[in-house]
Amino acid sequence: MKTTKLSSKGQVIIPKAFRSTHHWEPGLELMVIDTGDGLLLKPKAPFAPSELSEVIGMFSGKVAAKTDAQIEAALLQDMRRKWRDSN
């Protein structure tokens, strides 16, 4: 078990082993959640959660729709490229 101290300014140092394990870098925003018997630190999501209904149509008109044949041709081309690159 690792321990840390609370500074006079209310700051806490998270031990390096934990920061490394969770890939927490300087500047990361953390949410502080009161669990009743302690505090839980969780990385803040980079974007606010949203529902599909809120973002659907966001790019309409910006990208031309592809036909099934165009999608199939693109997938086939990609598979061929991957096969060539692996041999």
XYZ file of C-alpha atoms in Angstrom:
87
model
C 0.000 0.000 0.000
C 1.324 3.432 -0.936
C 0.716 6.510 1.201
C 0.822 10.232 0.498
C 0.264 13.443 2.461
C -2.140 16.333 2.088
C -0.260 19.645 1.745
C -1.251 22.878 3.471
C -2.736 23.959 0.112
C -4.902 20.835 -0.117
C -2.688 19.179 -2.742
C -2.022 15.445 -2.891
C 0.800 13.757 -4.794
C -0.312 10.606 -6.592
C 2.576 8.106 -6.433
C 4.444 7.645 -9.721
C 3.638 3.923 -9.906
C -0.090 4.717 -10.032
C 0.351 7.582 -12.521
C 2.393 5.315 -14.786
C -0.015 2.386 -14.546
C -2.971 4.595 -15.502
C -1.007 6.705 -18.035
C -1.860 9.926 -16.163
C 0.217 12.820 -17.479
C 0.623 16.348 -16.054
C -2.382 18.528 -16.862
C -4.872 15.641 -16.828
C -8.204 16.791 -15.392
C -9.594 14.491 -12.723
C -13.127 14.242 -11.375
C -13.300 13.983 -7.575
C -16.193 11.789 -6.452
C -17.251 11.491 -2.822
C -17.932 7.795 -2.098
C -18.999 8.358 1.495
C -15.951 6.709 3.025
C -13.364 8.409 0.827
C -12.718 10.074 -2.498
C -12.488 8.519 -5.942
C -10.366 10.145 -8.659
C -11.380 9.479 -12.257
C -10.065 11.064 -15.455
C -12.491 13.588 -16.855
C -13.893 12.547 -20.234
C -12.461 14.672 -23.071
C -15.991 15.294 -24.383
C -19.320 15.548 -22.627
C -21.418 12.406 -23.071
C -23.972 12.716 -25.852
C -26.818 10.745 -27.343
C -26.864 9.632 -30.969
C -29.962 11.758 -31.529
C -27.920 14.850 -30.563
C -25.175 14.299 -33.124
C -26.877 12.462 -35.970
C -26.717 14.445 -39.170
C -23.789 16.473 -37.901
C -21.818 15.873 -41.086
C -24.698 15.727 -43.531
C -23.845 17.463 -46.746
C -20.124 17.528 -45.938
C -19.352 14.020 -47.169
C -20.943 12.439 -50.194
C -22.768 9.211 -49.413
C -21.184 6.040 -50.837
C -23.085 3.292 -52.593
C -22.830 -0.331 -51.501
C -20.737 -1.036 -54.625
C -18.291 1.780 -53.765
C -17.943 0.531 -50.199
C -17.377 -3.052 -51.383
C -14.744 -1.889 -53.907
C -12.923 0.119 -51.211
C -12.923 -2.857 -48.833
C -11.598 -5.167 -51.567
C -8.857 -2.677 -52.435
C -7.870 -2.435 -48.761
C -7.771 -6.230 -48.351
C -5.551 -6.524 -51.439
C -3.211 -3.841 -50.113
C -2.948 -5.588 -46.722
C -2.276 -8.926 -48.421
C 0.461 -7.388 -50.613
C 2.059 -5.683 -47.604
C 2.103 -8.950 -45.624
C 3.919 -10.901 -48.360
